[in-house]
PDB file of C-alpha atoms in Angstrom:
ATOM      1  CA  UNK L   1      15.366  10.009  14.976  1.00 89.00           C
ATOM      2  CA  UNK L   2      12.041   9.029  15.527  1.00 97.00           C
ATOM      3  CA  UNK L   3      11.900   5.599  17.252  1.00 98.00           C
ATOM      4  CA  UNK L   4       9.370   4.367  14.757  1.00 98.00           C
ATOM      5  CA  UNK L   5      11.178   5.220  11.853  1.00 97.00           C
ATOM      6  CA  UNK L   6      14.438   3.887  13.125  1.00 97.00           C
ATOM      7  CA  UNK L   7      12.316   0.421  13.556  1.00 98.00           C
ATOM      8  CA  UNK L   8      11.353   1.085   9.455  1.00 97.00           C
ATOM      9  CA  UNK L   9      14.648   1.501   8.428  1.00 97.00           C
ATOM     10  CA  UNK L  10      15.699  -1.542  10.466  1.00 97.00           C
ATOM     11  CA  UNK L  11      13.321  -3.527   8.612  1.00 98.00           C
ATOM     12  CA  UNK L  12      14.296  -2.035   5.345  1.00 97.00           C
ATOM     13  CA  UNK L  13      17.966  -3.341   6.270  1.00 97.00           C
ATOM     14  CA  UNK L  14      16.592  -6.649   7.079  1.00 97.00           C
ATOM     15  CA  UNK L  15      15.284  -6.929   3.690  1.00 96.00           C
ATOM     16  CA  UNK L  16      18.222  -5.581   1.780  1.00 96.00           C
ATOM     17  CA  UNK L  17      20.234  -7.875   3.696  1.00 97.00           C
ATOM     18  CA  UNK L  18      18.310 -11.110   2.976  1.00 97.00           C
ATOM     19  CA  UNK L  19      17.937  -9.686  -0.936  1.00 96.00           C
ATOM     20  CA  UNK L  20      13.912  -9.648  -0.548  1.00 97.00           C
ATOM     21  CA  UNK L  21      13.992  -6.300  -2.543  1.00 95.00           C
ATOM     22  CA  UNK L  22      14.734  -2.357  -2.061  1.00 95.00           C
ATOM     23  CA  UNK L  23      15.180  -0.222   0.932  1.00 97.00           C
ATOM     24  CA  UNK L  24      11.677   0.123   1.945  1.00 97.00           C
ATOM     25  CA  UNK L  25      10.431  -0.929   5.664  1.00 97.00           C
ATOM     26  CA  UNK L  26       7.014   0.131   6.909  1.00 98.00           C
ATOM     27  CA  UNK L  27       6.106   0.098  10.532  1.00 98.00           C
ATOM     28  CA  UNK L  28       2.295   0.562  11.704  1.00 98.00           C
ATOM     29  CA  UNK L  29       1.630   2.031  15.038  1.00 98.00           C
ATOM     30  CA  UNK L  30      -2.118   2.025  17.152  1.00 98.00           C
ATOM     31  CA  UNK L  31      -2.049   3.931  20.302  1.00 98.00           C
ATOM     32  CA  UNK L  32       1.829   3.837  20.949  1.00 97.00           C
ATOM     33  CA  UNK L  33       2.090  -0.113  19.908  1.00 98.00           C
ATOM     34  CA  UNK L  34       3.626  -1.302  17.026  1.00 98.00           C
ATOM     35  CA  UNK L  35       0.643  -3.738  15.455  1.00 98.00           C
ATOM     36  CA  UNK L  36       2.616  -4.356  11.929  1.00 98.00           C
ATOM     37  CA  UNK L  37       6.082  -4.256  10.609  1.00 98.00           C
ATOM     38  CA  UNK L  38       7.030  -5.242   6.983  1.00 98.00           C
ATOM     39  CA  UNK L  39       9.861  -4.518   4.340  1.00 98.00           C
ATOM     40  CA  UNK L  40      10.044  -5.235   0.581  1.00 97.00           C
ATOM     41  CA  UNK L  41       9.758  -8.522  -0.545  1.00 98.00           C
ATOM     42  CA  UNK L  42       9.163  -8.141  -4.236  1.00 97.00           C
ATOM     43  CA  UNK L  43      12.409  -9.923  -5.337  1.00 97.00           C
ATOM     44  CA  UNK L  44      11.947 -12.936  -2.484  1.00 97.00           C
ATOM     45  CA  UNK L  45       8.338 -13.527  -3.530  1.00 97.00           C
ATOM     46  CA  UNK L  46       8.424 -12.641  -7.274  1.00 97.00           C
ATOM     47  CA  UNK L  47       5.505 -10.552  -6.714  1.00 97.00           C
ATOM     48  CA  UNK L  48       5.431  -6.594  -7.493  1.00 95.00           C
ATOM     49  CA  UNK L  49       2.793  -5.924  -4.950  1.00 97.00           C
ATOM     50  CA  UNK L  50       5.036  -6.711  -1.683  1.00 98.00           C
ATOM     51  CA  UNK L  51       6.010  -3.602  -0.845  1.00 97.00           C
ATOM     52  CA  UNK L  52       6.824  -2.593   2.879  1.00 98.00           C
ATOM     53  CA  UNK L  53       3.726  -0.867   3.202  1.00 98.00           C
ATOM     54  CA  UNK L  54       1.785  -3.588   2.120  1.00 98.00           C
ATOM     55  CA  UNK L  55       3.415  -6.211   3.984  1.00 98.00           C
ATOM     56  CA  UNK L  56       3.323  -4.264   7.277  1.00 98.00           C
ATOM     57  CA  UNK L  57      -0.785  -3.538   6.616  1.00 98.00           C
ATOM     58  CA  UNK L  58      -1.224  -7.356   6.179  1.00 98.00           C
ATOM     59  CA  UNK L  59       0.378  -7.921   9.273  1.00 98.00           C
ATOM     60  CA  UNK L  60      -1.626  -5.109  11.167  1.00 98.00           C
ATOM     61  CA  UNK L  61      -4.605  -6.400  10.188  1.00 98.00           C
ATOM     62  CA  UNK L  62      -3.807  -9.918  10.713  1.00 98.00           C
ATOM     63  CA  UNK L  63      -2.725  -9.079  14.626  1.00 98.00           C
ATOM     64  CA  UNK L  64      -5.665  -6.539  15.114  1.00 98.00           C
ATOM     65  CA  UNK L  65      -8.299  -8.963  13.347  1.00 98.00           C
ATOM     66  CA  UNK L  66      -9.512  -6.564  11.190  1.00 97.00           C
ATOM     67  CA  UNK L  67      -9.426  -4.717   7.396  1.00 97.00           C
ATOM     68  CA  UNK L  68     -10.128  -1.653   9.222  1.00 97.00           C
ATOM     69  CA  UNK L  69      -6.609   0.430  10.659  1.00 98.00           C
ATOM     70  CA  UNK L  70      -8.691   3.305  11.895  1.00 98.00           C
ATOM     71  CA  UNK L  71      -6.334   4.809  14.836  1.00 98.00           C
ATOM     72  CA  UNK L  72      -3.269   3.830  13.237  1.00 98.00           C
ATOM     73  CA  UNK L  73       0.065   5.817  11.887  1.00 98.00           C
ATOM     74  CA  UNK L  74       2.078   4.659   9.247  1.00 98.00           C
ATOM     75  CA  UNK L  75       5.714   5.145   9.231  1.00 97.00           C
ATOM     76  CA  UNK L  76       8.042   4.163   6.072  1.00 97.00           C
ATOM     77  CA  UNK L  77      11.199   4.748   4.652  1.00 97.00           C
ATOM     78  CA  UNK L  78       9.970   5.794   1.219  1.00 96.00           C
ATOM     79  CA  UNK L  79       6.920   8.040   0.157  1.00 94.00           C
ATOM     80  CA  UNK L  80       4.576   5.740  -0.560  1.00 94.00           C
ATOM     81  CA  UNK L  81       3.769   4.865  -4.254  1.00 93.00           C
ATOM     82  CA  UNK L  82       0.313   5.060  -5.641  1.00 91.00           C
ATOM     83  CA  UNK L  83      -0.426   1.424  -5.010  1.00 93.00           C
ATOM     84  CA  UNK L  84       0.602   1.758  -1.166  1.00 96.00           C
ATOM     85  CA  UNK L  85      -1.423   4.834  -0.678  1.00 94.00           C
ATOM     86  CA  UNK L  86      -4.045   3.548  -2.130  1.00 94.00           C
ATOM     87  CA  UNK L  87      -3.807   0.508   0.363  1.00 97.00           C
ATOM     88  CA  UNK L  88      -3.074   2.928   3.036  1.00 97.00           C
ATOM     89  CA  UNK L  89      -6.427   4.872   2.252  1.00 95.00           C
ATOM     90  CA  UNK L  90      -8.203   1.187   1.773  1.00 97.00           C
ATOM     91  CA  UNK L  91      -7.095   0.521   5.311  1.00 98.00           C
ATOM     92  CA  UNK L  92      -8.021   3.905   6.958  1.00 97.00           C
ATOM     93  CA  UNK L  93      -4.610   4.455   8.467  1.00 98.00           C
ATOM     94  CA  UNK L  94      -5.138   7.936   9.585  1.00 96.00           C
ATOM     95  CA  UNK L  95      -1.335   9.484   9.172  1.00 97.00           C
ATOM     96  CA  UNK L  96       1.661   8.959   7.054  1.00 98.00           C
ATOM     97  CA  UNK L  97       5.594   9.838   7.634  1.00 97.00           C
ATOM     98  CA  UNK L  98       8.021   9.019   5.389  1.00 97.00           C
ATOM     99  CA  UNK L  99      11.810   9.478   4.989  1.00 97.00           C
ATOM    100  CA  UNK L 100      12.747   9.557   1.734  1.00 95.00           C
ATOM    101  CA  UNK L 101      10.666  11.388  -1.505  1.00 92.00           C
ATOM    102  CA  UNK L 102       9.784  10.260  -4.774  1.00 89.00           C
ATOM    103  CA  UNK L 103      13.017  12.094  -6.132  1.00 90.00           C
ATOM    104  CA  UNK L 104      14.945  10.036  -3.836  1.00 93.00           C
ATOM    105  CA  UNK L 105      13.521   7.078  -4.811  1.00 91.00           C
ATOM    106  CA  UNK L 106      14.194   7.493  -8.465  1.00 90.00           C
ATOM    107  CA  UNK L 107      17.451   8.379  -7.724  1.00 91.00           C
ATOM    108  CA  UNK L 108      18.361   5.177  -6.338  1.00 91.00           C
ATOM    109  CA  UNK L 109      16.761   3.495  -9.603  1.00 88.00           C
ATOM    110  CA  UNK L 110      13.301   3.075  -9.169  1.00 87.00           C
ATOM    111  CA  UNK L 111      10.473   4.056 -11.494  1.00 82.00           C
ATOM    112  CA  UNK L 112       7.949   5.251  -9.577  1.00 79.00           C
ATOM    113  CA  UNK L 113       7.448   8.642 -11.127  1.00 77.00           C
ATOM    114  CA  UNK L 114       5.931   6.293 -14.077  1.00 78.00           C
ATOM    115  CA  UNK L 115       2.982   5.515 -11.520  1.00 79.00           C
ATOM    116  CA  UNK L 116       2.554   8.569 -10.407  1.00 76.00           C
ATOM    117  CA  UNK L 117       2.269  10.015 -13.904  1.00 78.00           C
ATOM    118  CA  UNK L 118       0.135   6.969 -14.832  1.00 74.00           C
ATOM    119  CA  UNK L 119      -2.901   8.326 -12.358  1.00 75.00           C
ATOM    120  CA  UNK L 120      -3.683  11.129 -14.547  1.00 72.00           C
ATOM    121  CA  UNK L 121      -6.920  10.635 -16.384  1.00 67.00           C
ATOM    122  CA  UNK L 122      -5.457  11.401 -19.809  1.00 73.00           C
ATOM    123  CA  UNK L 123      -2.556   9.020 -19.308  1.00 67.00           C
ATOM    124  CA  UNK L 124      -4.834   6.286 -18.371  1.00 69.00           C
ATOM    125  CA  UNK L 125      -7.016   6.134 -21.398  1.00 74.00           C
ATOM    126  CA  UNK L 126      -4.361   4.787 -23.397  1.00 74.00           C
ATOM    127  CA  UNK L 127      -4.038   1.940 -20.722  1.00 74.00           C
ATOM    128  CA  UNK L 128      -7.456   1.345 -19.235  1.00 75.00           C
ATOM    129  CA  UNK L 129     -10.843   0.305 -21.413  1.00 80.00           C
ATOM    130  CA  UNK L 130     -14.144  -0.615 -20.414  1.00 81.00           C
ATOM    131  CA  UNK L 131     -15.278  -3.939 -21.374  1.00 87.00           C
ATOM    132  CA  UNK L 132     -18.373  -5.902 -20.864  1.00 91.00           C
ATOM    133  CA  UNK L 133     -20.233  -3.036 -18.528  1.00 89.00           C
ATOM    134  CA  UNK L 134     -23.785  -4.910 -18.805  1.00 93.00           C
ATOM    135  CA  UNK L 135     -22.521  -8.094 -17.362  1.00 93.00           C
ATOM    136  CA  UNK L 136     -20.729  -6.574 -14.728  1.00 92.00           C
ATOM    137  CA  UNK L 137     -23.354  -4.298 -13.564  1.00 90.00           C
ATOM    138  CA  UNK L 138     -25.495  -7.676 -13.029  1.00 92.00           C
ATOM    139  CA  UNK L 139     -22.865  -9.009 -10.945  1.00 92.00           C
ATOM    140  CA  UNK L 140     -22.965  -5.261  -9.017  1.00 92.00           C
ATOM    141  CA  UNK L 141     -26.766  -5.925  -8.498  1.00 92.00           C
ATOM    142  CA  UNK L 142     -25.925  -9.384  -6.874  1.00 91.00           C
ATOM    143  CA  UNK L 143     -24.099  -8.103  -4.450  1.00 88.00           C
ATOM    144  CA  UNK L 144     -26.099  -4.825  -3.834  1.00 90.00           C
ATOM    145  CA  UNK L 145     -29.201  -7.168  -2.848  1.00 91.00           C
ATOM    146  CA  UNK L 146     -27.104  -8.918  -0.351  1.00 90.00           C
ATOM    147  CA  UNK L 147     -28.585  -7.829   2.781  1.00 85.00           C
ATOM    148  CA  UNK L 148     -26.133  -8.291   5.785  1.00 82.00           C
ATOM    149  CA  UNK L 149     -22.445  -7.156   3.740  1.00 75.00           C
ATOM    150  CA  UNK L 150     -20.163  -5.194   4.782  1.00 74.00           C
ATOM    151  CA  UNK L 151     -19.094  -2.235   2.237  1.00 68.00           C
ATOM    152  CA  UNK L 152     -15.685  -0.865   2.279  1.00 62.00           C
TER     153      UNK L 152
END
């Protein structure tokens, strides 16, 4: 068994045993060093964004003092949902290893499939609507004029 996946599994077990949420643990590694670990804390924090991958990303960013996790790899017990995958991409994590797939996760009662389906443009049209674009473009213009910003 891969030692980092073993850590992710242990992290997930810690969360399960403490009633924090589902069986999802994640470990982030850079240059062979663990820089962040996390487990699902949705129930503990009453926050649907507290997935294992997100918690590990928070810890890795804090430890490394950056929002750019280039050069990092992520090990997770379950295939990342669309929210987590987006966070992984935003963080520039270069490789992801997962244990169980989407169907395995559905089999234990999670509804990830719904979120994958919502990523399709046609499915989003009934749910996502443009509003007050002109005013928001003014805000974007203010941001665009800032010269010492970091776009990410």
